Amino acid sequence: MAISKAEWIWVNGQLVPWEEAKVHVLVHGLHYGSSVFEGIRAYDTPRGPAIFCLSNHVDRLFYSCRVFRLAVPFSKAQITDAILETVRANGHKACYIRPLIFRGFGGLAIDGRENPTEVIVATWEWGAYLGEEALMQGVEVGISSWRRMSPGTLPAMAKIGGQYVNSQLATMEAHDRGFSEGIMLDVNGYLSEGSGENLFLVHQGIIYTPPLAASILSGVTRNSVLTLADELGYPVREEFLTREMLYLADEVFMTGTAAEVTPVRAVDGVPVGNGGRGPVTKALQEAFFGIVRGEVKDRHGWLTFVDD
Ligand code: PPE
């Protein structure tokens, strides 16, 4: 999906014009995937743009840096301000926000900790990740031949750039097979997640989702959806799930900042339930979109209003 250019990008403490936000070809992050990032959304509400779960994203960004031993020359409060400042400066009503922290230009020792850390915050206007129609009709996915990393290989809960090579392999394969997304299994063959989304299924009135130990990213949207599901009175189980549960499920859906709450209508060409969006998925979408669009009271303090 093409990026629509905004005016400013925050780079190491100041806003610079979009075209000027460049790096040297020898930055460590480019060679070794030594970066960490976040994907955050701001929604258009009657009170102006509101960022969804900002503090959770900033916390995860710093968690990723901690795991990756990436020293950040800014505090959480400074990064939070940088995000608000960039959204304001670009005058977005709604946007996608991409903070990125990477090992910059210096040596090219694999260790990389000698290199300076660079921090940027970019924003751009981005519609529904898998298409508007996908939110209503659902998408077709396939089980990827690529597995998620094993727990001893890479820290799955950290959002580290290099780990997205795994996601790229899965998505490219899915697209070549005519699917919107690839669902990966973990090293033991249990369901894990999509290339950029967490996975849920509904079976006989119970909502299931793979646990953190299934090599998933601890999704911010996943956590919100678990809260909403609980409030709506659905029993929720986080447990290891076999692939066949996807063929047995009444409903399947995926969550993510970019993907929001997207129904899955077929897995490997097998229709899920009635082959469309199911009632539980619809109820969760309504609860989610009601809050982010400022139509329903934000009981959990999930929104940060940019203009306040
Ligand atoms: N798993 C993976 C691997 C992942 O990348 C994401 C977010 C999620 C789960 C859902 O997490 P959360 O956004 O906190 O609910 N993927 C981000 C990047 C997508 C991209 O195309 O880049 C996102 O949705 O912003």
Short mmCIF file of N, CA, C and O in Angstrom, two decimals, residues 29-30 32-38 61 64-65 68 70 98-103 148-149 154-155 158-168 195 217:
data_model
loop_
_atom_site.label_atom_id
_atom_site.label_comp_id
_atom_site.label_asym_id
_atom_site.label_seq_id
_atom_site.Cartn_x
_atom_site.Cartn_y
_atom_site.Cartn_z
N GLY A 29 21.22 -0.38 11.12
CA GLY A 29 19.85 -0.91 11.03
C GLY A 29 19.49 -1.43 9.65
O GLY A 29 18.76 -2.41 9.50
N LEU A 30 20.04 -0.79 8.63
CA LEU A 30 19.75 -1.20 7.25
C LEU A 30 20.41 -2.54 6.92
O LEU A 30 19.86 -3.37 6.22
N TYR A 32 21.53 -4.91 9.23
CA TYR A 32 21.28 -6.04 10.13
C TYR A 32 19.88 -6.06 10.74
O TYR A 32 19.62 -6.84 11.65
N GLY A 33 19.01 -5.22 10.26
CA GLY A 33 17.64 -5.21 10.82
C GLY A 33 17.60 -4.75 12.26
O GLY A 33 16.66 -5.07 13.00
N SER A 34 18.64 -3.98 12.67
CA SER A 34 18.73 -3.56 14.07
C SER A 34 17.92 -2.29 14.31
O SER A 34 18.47 -1.20 14.45
N SER A 35 16.63 -2.47 14.34
CA SER A 35 15.71 -1.38 14.60
C SER A 35 14.56 -1.92 15.42
O SER A 35 14.34 -3.13 15.45
N VAL A 36 13.87 -1.04 16.09
CA VAL A 36 12.61 -1.43 16.74
C VAL A 36 11.59 -0.38 16.33
O VAL A 36 11.95 0.75 16.03
N PHE A 37 10.35 -0.77 16.28
CA PHE A 37 9.36 0.19 15.81
C PHE A 37 8.00 -0.06 16.44
O PHE A 37 7.78 -1.06 17.13
N GLU A 38 7.10 0.87 16.18
CA GLU A 38 5.70 0.72 16.58
C GLU A 38 4.80 1.11 15.42
O GLU A 38 5.22 1.84 14.51
N LEU A 61 7.43 -0.03 22.82
CA LEU A 61 8.62 0.46 22.10
C LEU A 61 9.85 0.40 23.02
O LEU A 61 10.91 -0.09 22.63
N SER A 64 10.87 -3.17 23.72
CA SER A 64 11.64 -3.73 22.60
C SER A 64 13.10 -3.26 22.67
O SER A 64 14.02 -4.05 22.45
N CYS A 65 13.30 -1.98 22.99
CA CYS A 65 14.66 -1.43 23.09
C CYS A 65 15.43 -2.12 24.21
O CYS A 65 16.62 -2.40 24.10
N PHE A 68 16.47 -5.54 23.20
CA PHE A 68 17.44 -5.46 22.11
C PHE A 68 18.71 -4.68 22.51
O PHE A 68 19.59 -4.49 21.70
N LEU A 70 19.12 -1.59 23.08
CA LEU A 70 19.22 -0.38 22.29
C LEU A 70 19.02 0.81 23.22
O LEU A 70 17.94 0.98 23.79
N ARG A 98 4.34 5.94 12.90
CA ARG A 98 5.43 4.97 12.89
C ARG A 98 6.67 5.52 13.61
O ARG A 98 7.49 6.17 13.00
N PRO A 99 6.79 5.28 14.92
CA PRO A 99 8.06 5.56 15.58
C PRO A 99 9.04 4.45 15.22
O PRO A 99 8.66 3.28 15.17
N LEU A 100 10.28 4.83 14.97
CA LEU A 100 11.32 3.86 14.61
C LEU A 100 12.61 4.26 15.31
O LEU A 100 13.00 5.43 15.26
N ILE A 101 13.23 3.30 15.98
CA ILE A 101 14.50 3.57 16.67
C ILE A 101 15.51 2.58 16.09
O ILE A 101 15.24 1.38 16.03
N PHE A 102 16.65 3.08 15.65
CA PHE A 102 17.58 2.14 15.00
C PHE A 102 19.03 2.48 15.31
O PHE A 102 19.37 3.60 15.70
N ARG A 103 19.88 1.47 15.12
CA ARG A 103 21.31 1.69 15.28
C ARG A 103 21.79 2.39 14.01
O ARG A 103 21.56 1.90 12.91
N ARG A 148 6.55 -19.18 12.63
CA ARG A 148 7.06 -18.09 13.47
C ARG A 148 8.35 -18.59 14.13
O ARG A 148 8.57 -19.80 14.27
N MET A 149 9.20 -17.65 14.52
CA MET A 149 10.46 -18.00 15.15
C MET A 149 10.25 -18.80 16.43
O MET A 149 9.27 -18.57 17.13
N LEU A 154 14.46 -15.83 18.43
CA LEU A 154 14.29 -14.38 18.47
C LEU A 154 13.20 -14.04 19.49
O LEU A 154 12.30 -14.85 19.73
N PRO A 155 13.29 -12.86 20.09
CA PRO A 155 12.27 -12.46 21.08
C PRO A 155 10.99 -11.98 20.40
O PRO A 155 10.89 -10.82 20.00
N ALA A 158 9.11 -8.66 21.20
CA ALA A 158 9.73 -7.36 20.89
C ALA A 158 9.48 -7.08 19.41
O ALA A 158 9.57 -7.97 18.58
N LYS A 159 9.17 -5.84 19.11
CA LYS A 159 8.85 -5.47 17.73
C LYS A 159 10.14 -4.99 17.06
O LYS A 159 10.37 -3.79 16.90
N ILE A 160 10.99 -5.95 16.72
CA ILE A 160 12.31 -5.67 16.16
C ILE A 160 12.25 -5.79 14.64
O ILE A 160 11.71 -6.76 14.10
N GLY A 161 12.83 -4.80 13.96
CA GLY A 161 12.76 -4.74 12.50
C GLY A 161 13.13 -6.04 11.81
O GLY A 161 12.38 -6.56 10.99
N GLY A 162 14.29 -6.60 12.15
CA GLY A 162 14.78 -7.79 11.48
C GLY A 162 13.81 -8.97 11.54
O GLY A 162 13.79 -9.82 10.65
N GLN A 163 12.98 -8.99 12.57
CA GLN A 163 12.03 -10.12 12.70
C GLN A 163 10.96 -10.09 11.63
O GLN A 163 10.31 -11.10 11.36
N TYR A 164 10.82 -8.92 11.01
CA TYR A 164 9.80 -8.79 9.97
C TYR A 164 10.20 -9.42 8.64
O TYR A 164 9.40 -9.47 7.71
N VAL A 165 11.41 -9.96 8.57
CA VAL A 165 11.77 -10.76 7.40
C VAL A 165 10.87 -12.01 7.40
O VAL A 165 10.37 -12.44 6.36
N ASN A 166 10.62 -12.54 8.57
CA ASN A 166 9.72 -13.68 8.72
C ASN A 166 8.31 -13.31 8.22
O ASN A 166 7.70 -14.04 7.43
N SER A 167 7.84 -12.15 8.61
CA SER A 167 6.53 -11.68 8.16
C SER A 167 6.49 -11.45 6.66
O SER A 167 5.51 -11.75 5.99
N GLN A 168 7.61 -10.92 6.13
CA GLN A 168 7.65 -10.67 4.68
C GLN A 168 7.56 -11.97 3.90
O GLN A 168 6.84 -12.06 2.90
N SER A 195 1.16 -12.19 9.59
CA SER A 195 2.43 -11.47 9.41
C SER A 195 2.42 -10.14 10.15
O SER A 195 3.46 -9.63 10.53
N LEU A 217 3.34 -11.59 18.92
CA LEU A 217 3.57 -10.26 19.46
C LEU A 217 2.39 -10.00 20.40
O LEU A 217 1.25 -10.36 20.09
#
